[in-house]
PDB file of C-alpha atoms in Angstrom:
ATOM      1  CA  UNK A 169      29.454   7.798 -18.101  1.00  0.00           C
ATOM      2  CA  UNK A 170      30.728   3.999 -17.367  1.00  0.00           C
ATOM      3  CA  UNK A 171      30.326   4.094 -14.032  1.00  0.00           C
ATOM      4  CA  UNK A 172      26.802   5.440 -14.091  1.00  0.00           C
ATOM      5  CA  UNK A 173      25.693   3.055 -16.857  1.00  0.00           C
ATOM      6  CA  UNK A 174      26.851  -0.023 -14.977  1.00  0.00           C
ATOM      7  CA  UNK A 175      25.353   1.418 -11.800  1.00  0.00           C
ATOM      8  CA  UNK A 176      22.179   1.750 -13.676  1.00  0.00           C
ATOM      9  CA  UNK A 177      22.349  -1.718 -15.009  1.00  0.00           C
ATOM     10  CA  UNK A 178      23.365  -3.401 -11.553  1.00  0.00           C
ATOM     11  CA  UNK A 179      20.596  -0.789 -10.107  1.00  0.00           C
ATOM     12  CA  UNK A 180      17.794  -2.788 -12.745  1.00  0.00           C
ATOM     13  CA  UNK A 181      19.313  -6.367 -11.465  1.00  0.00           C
ATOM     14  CA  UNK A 182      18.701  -5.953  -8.225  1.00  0.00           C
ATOM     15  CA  UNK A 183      14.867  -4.534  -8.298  1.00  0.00           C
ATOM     16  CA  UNK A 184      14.149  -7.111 -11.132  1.00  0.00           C
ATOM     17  CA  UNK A 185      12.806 -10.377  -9.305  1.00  0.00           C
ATOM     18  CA  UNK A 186      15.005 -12.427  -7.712  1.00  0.00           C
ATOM     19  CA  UNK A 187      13.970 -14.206  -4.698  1.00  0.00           C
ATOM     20  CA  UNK A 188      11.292 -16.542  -4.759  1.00  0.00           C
ATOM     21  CA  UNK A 189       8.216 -15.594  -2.457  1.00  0.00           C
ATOM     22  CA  UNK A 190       7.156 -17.598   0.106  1.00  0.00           C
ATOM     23  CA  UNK A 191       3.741 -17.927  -1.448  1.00  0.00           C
ATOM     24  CA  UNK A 192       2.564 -21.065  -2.871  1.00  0.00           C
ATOM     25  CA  UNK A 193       2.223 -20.712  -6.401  1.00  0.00           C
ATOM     26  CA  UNK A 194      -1.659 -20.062  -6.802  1.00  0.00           C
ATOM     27  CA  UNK A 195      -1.480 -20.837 -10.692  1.00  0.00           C
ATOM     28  CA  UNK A 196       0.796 -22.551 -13.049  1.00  0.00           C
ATOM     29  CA  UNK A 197       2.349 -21.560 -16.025  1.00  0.00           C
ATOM     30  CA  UNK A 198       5.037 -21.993 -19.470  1.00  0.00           C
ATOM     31  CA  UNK A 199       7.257 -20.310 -21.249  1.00  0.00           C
ATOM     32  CA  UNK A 200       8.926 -20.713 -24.663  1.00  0.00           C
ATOM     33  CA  UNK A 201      11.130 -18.612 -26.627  1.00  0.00           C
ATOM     34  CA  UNK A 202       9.659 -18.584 -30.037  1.00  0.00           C
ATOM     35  CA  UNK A 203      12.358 -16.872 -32.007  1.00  0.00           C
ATOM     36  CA  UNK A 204      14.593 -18.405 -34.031  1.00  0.00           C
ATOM     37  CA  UNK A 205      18.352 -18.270 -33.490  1.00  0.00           C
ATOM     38  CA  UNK A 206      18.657 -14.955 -31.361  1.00  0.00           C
ATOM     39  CA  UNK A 207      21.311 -12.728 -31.691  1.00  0.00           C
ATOM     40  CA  UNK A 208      22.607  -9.514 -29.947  1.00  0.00           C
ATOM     41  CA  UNK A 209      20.858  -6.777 -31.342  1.00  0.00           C
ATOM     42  CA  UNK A 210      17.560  -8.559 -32.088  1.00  0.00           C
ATOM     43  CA  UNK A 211      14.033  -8.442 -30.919  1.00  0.00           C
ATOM     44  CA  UNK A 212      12.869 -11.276 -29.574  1.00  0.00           C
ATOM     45  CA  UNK A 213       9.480 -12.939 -28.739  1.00  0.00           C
ATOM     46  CA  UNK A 214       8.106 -15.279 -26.466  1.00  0.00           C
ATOM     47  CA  UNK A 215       5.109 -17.708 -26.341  1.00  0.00           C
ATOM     48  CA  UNK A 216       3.392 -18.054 -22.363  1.00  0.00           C
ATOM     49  CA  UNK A 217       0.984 -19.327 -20.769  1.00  0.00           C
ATOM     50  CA  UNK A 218      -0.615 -18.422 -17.286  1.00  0.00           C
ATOM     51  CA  UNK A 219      -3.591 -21.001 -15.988  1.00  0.00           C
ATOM     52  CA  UNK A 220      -5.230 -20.930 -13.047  1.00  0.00           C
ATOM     53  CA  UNK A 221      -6.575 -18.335 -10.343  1.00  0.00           C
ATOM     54  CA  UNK A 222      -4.417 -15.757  -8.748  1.00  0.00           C
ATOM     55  CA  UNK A 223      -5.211 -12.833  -6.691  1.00  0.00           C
ATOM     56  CA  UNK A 224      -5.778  -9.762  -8.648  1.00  0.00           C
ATOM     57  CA  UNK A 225      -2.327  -7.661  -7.960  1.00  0.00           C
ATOM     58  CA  UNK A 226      -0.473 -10.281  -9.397  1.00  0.00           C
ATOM     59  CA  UNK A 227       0.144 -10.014 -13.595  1.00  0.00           C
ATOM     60  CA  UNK A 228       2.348 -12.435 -15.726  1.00  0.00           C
ATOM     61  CA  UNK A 229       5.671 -10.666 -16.205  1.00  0.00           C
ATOM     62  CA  UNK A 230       8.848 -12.109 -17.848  1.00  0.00           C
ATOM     63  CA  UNK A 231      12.496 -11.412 -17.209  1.00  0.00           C
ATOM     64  CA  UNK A 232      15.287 -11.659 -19.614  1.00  0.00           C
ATOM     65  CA  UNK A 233      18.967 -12.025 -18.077  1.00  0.00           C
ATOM     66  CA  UNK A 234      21.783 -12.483 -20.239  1.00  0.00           C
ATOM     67  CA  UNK A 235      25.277 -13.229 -19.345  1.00  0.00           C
ATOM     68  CA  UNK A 236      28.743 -13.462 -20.400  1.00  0.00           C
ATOM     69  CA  UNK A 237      31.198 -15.316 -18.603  1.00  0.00           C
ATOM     70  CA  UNK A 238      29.246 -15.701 -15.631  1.00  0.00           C
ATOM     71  CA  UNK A 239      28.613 -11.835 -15.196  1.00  0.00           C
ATOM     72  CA  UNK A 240      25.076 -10.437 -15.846  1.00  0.00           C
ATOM     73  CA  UNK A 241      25.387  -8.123 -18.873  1.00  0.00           C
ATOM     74  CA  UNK A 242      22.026  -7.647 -19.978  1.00  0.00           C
ATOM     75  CA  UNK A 243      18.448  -7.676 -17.638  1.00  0.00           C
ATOM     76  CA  UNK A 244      14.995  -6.840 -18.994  1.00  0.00           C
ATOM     77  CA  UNK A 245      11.226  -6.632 -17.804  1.00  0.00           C
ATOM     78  CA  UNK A 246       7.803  -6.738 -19.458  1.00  0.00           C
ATOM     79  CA  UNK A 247       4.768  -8.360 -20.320  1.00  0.00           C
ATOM     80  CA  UNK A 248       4.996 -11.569 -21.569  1.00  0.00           C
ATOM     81  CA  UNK A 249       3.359  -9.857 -24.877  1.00  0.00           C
ATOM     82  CA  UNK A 250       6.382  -6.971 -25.480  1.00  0.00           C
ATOM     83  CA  UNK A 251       9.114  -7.475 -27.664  1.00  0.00           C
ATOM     84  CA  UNK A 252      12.042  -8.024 -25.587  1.00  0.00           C
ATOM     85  CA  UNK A 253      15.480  -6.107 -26.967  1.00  0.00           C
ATOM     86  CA  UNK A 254      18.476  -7.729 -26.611  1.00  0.00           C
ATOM     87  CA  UNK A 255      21.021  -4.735 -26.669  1.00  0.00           C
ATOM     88  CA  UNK A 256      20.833  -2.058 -24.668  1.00  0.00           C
ATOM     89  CA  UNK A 257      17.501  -0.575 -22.300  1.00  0.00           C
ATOM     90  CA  UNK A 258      14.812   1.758 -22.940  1.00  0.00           C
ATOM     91  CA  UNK A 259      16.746   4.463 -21.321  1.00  0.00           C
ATOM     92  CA  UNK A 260      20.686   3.814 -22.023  1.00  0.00           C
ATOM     93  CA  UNK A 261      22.984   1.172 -22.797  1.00  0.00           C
ATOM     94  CA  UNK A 262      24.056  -2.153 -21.201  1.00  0.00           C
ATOM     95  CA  UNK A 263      26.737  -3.893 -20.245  1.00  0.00           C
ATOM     96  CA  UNK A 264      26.020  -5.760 -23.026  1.00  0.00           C
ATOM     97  CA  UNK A 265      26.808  -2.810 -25.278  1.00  0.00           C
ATOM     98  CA  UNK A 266      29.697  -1.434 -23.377  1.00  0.00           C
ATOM     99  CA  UNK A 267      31.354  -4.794 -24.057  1.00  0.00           C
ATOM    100  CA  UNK A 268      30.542  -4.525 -28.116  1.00  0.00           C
ATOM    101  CA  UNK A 269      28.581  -7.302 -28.067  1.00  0.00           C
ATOM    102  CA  UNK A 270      29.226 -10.676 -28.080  1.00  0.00           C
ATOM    103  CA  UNK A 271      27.502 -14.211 -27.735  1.00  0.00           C
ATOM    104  CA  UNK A 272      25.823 -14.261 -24.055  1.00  0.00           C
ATOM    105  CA  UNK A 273      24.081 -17.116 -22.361  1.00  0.00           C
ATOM    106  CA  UNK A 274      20.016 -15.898 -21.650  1.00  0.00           C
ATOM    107  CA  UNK A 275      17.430 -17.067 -19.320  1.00  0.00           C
ATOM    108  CA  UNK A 276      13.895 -16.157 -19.517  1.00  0.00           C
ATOM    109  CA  UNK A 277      11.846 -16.296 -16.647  1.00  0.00           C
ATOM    110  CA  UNK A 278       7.792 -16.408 -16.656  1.00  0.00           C
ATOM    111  CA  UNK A 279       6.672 -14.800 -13.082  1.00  0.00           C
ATOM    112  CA  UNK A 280       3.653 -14.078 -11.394  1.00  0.00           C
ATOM    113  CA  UNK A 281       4.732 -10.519  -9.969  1.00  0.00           C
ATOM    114  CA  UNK A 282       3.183  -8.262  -7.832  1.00  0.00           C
ATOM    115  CA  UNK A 283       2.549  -4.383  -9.687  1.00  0.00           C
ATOM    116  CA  UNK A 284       1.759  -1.340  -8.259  1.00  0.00           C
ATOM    117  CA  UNK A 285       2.145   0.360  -4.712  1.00  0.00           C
ATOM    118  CA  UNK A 286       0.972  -1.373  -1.625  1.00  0.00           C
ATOM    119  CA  UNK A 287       1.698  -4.098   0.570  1.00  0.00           C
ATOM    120  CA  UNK A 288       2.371  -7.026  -1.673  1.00  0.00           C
ATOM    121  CA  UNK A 289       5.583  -8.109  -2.404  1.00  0.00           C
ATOM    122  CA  UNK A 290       4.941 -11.296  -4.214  1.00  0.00           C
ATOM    123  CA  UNK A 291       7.535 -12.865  -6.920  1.00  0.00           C
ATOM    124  CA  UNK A 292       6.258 -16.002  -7.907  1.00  0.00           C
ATOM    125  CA  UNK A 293       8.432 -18.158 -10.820  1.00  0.00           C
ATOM    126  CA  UNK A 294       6.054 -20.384 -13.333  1.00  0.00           C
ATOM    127  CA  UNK A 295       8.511 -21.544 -15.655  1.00  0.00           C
ATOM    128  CA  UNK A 296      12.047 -20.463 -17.311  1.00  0.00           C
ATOM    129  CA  UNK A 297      14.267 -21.153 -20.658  1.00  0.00           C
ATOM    130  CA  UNK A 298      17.232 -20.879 -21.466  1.00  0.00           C
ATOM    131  CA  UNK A 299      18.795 -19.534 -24.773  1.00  0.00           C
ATOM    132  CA  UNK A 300      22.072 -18.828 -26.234  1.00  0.00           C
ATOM    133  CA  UNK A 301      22.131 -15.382 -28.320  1.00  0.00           C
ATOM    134  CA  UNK A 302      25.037 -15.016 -30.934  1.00  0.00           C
ATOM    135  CA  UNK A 303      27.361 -12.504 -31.051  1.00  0.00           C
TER     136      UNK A 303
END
């Protein structure tokens, strides 16, 4: 059980946007964590902003990684408008939870990401925070 809920954790890193595209950034944008004192466990909410024009297939997304002694524990994707769980995923647990908590070190990242099926492939950062979340 473990094994398969770390490989479904390190599964989620690796499709969750990493590499910036070689796109020029057709709009600008910010991002701002907007509650107070986070904690594992908690829901938490973010304030963002998207100006500009951008092509169509592209939709404001933001990604939460949080991690603990340098090792990526926690990973989560949604609009910028979704409350964003810090414990666990939507279908299982986290490393996160497998290591019973604990403070972790969080980034938030605003992006400008491609959805659906088709030929675009476009990951495009606006803006990031950073965030400690107690234990």
């Amino acid at each position: 059980m473990r094994r398969l809920t770390i490989a479904a954790l390190l599964g989620l890193a690796l499709i969750l946007p990493t590499a910036v595209s070689a796109a020029k950034a057709p709009a600008t944008g910010s991002i701002a964590l907007i509650t107070a004192d986070p904690s594992y466990g908690d829901d938490i909410y973010f304030a963002s902003t998207v100006v500009g024009k951008y092509p169509g297939y592209l939709e404001p997304r933001i990604v939460v990684r949080c991690y603990q002694s340098g090792d990526l524990v926690h990973a989560w994707l949604d609009r910028p408008e979704a409350r964003f769980w810090l414990a666990g995923l939507d279908n299982g647990i986290s490393q996160w939870d497998l290591n019973g908590g604990g403070p972790a070190d969080c980034t938030a990242t605003l992006y400008l990401y491609a959805v659906g099926l088709g030929k675009h492939n476009d990951v495009i950062p606006l803006d990031s925070t950073a965030f400690h979340a107690a234990g």
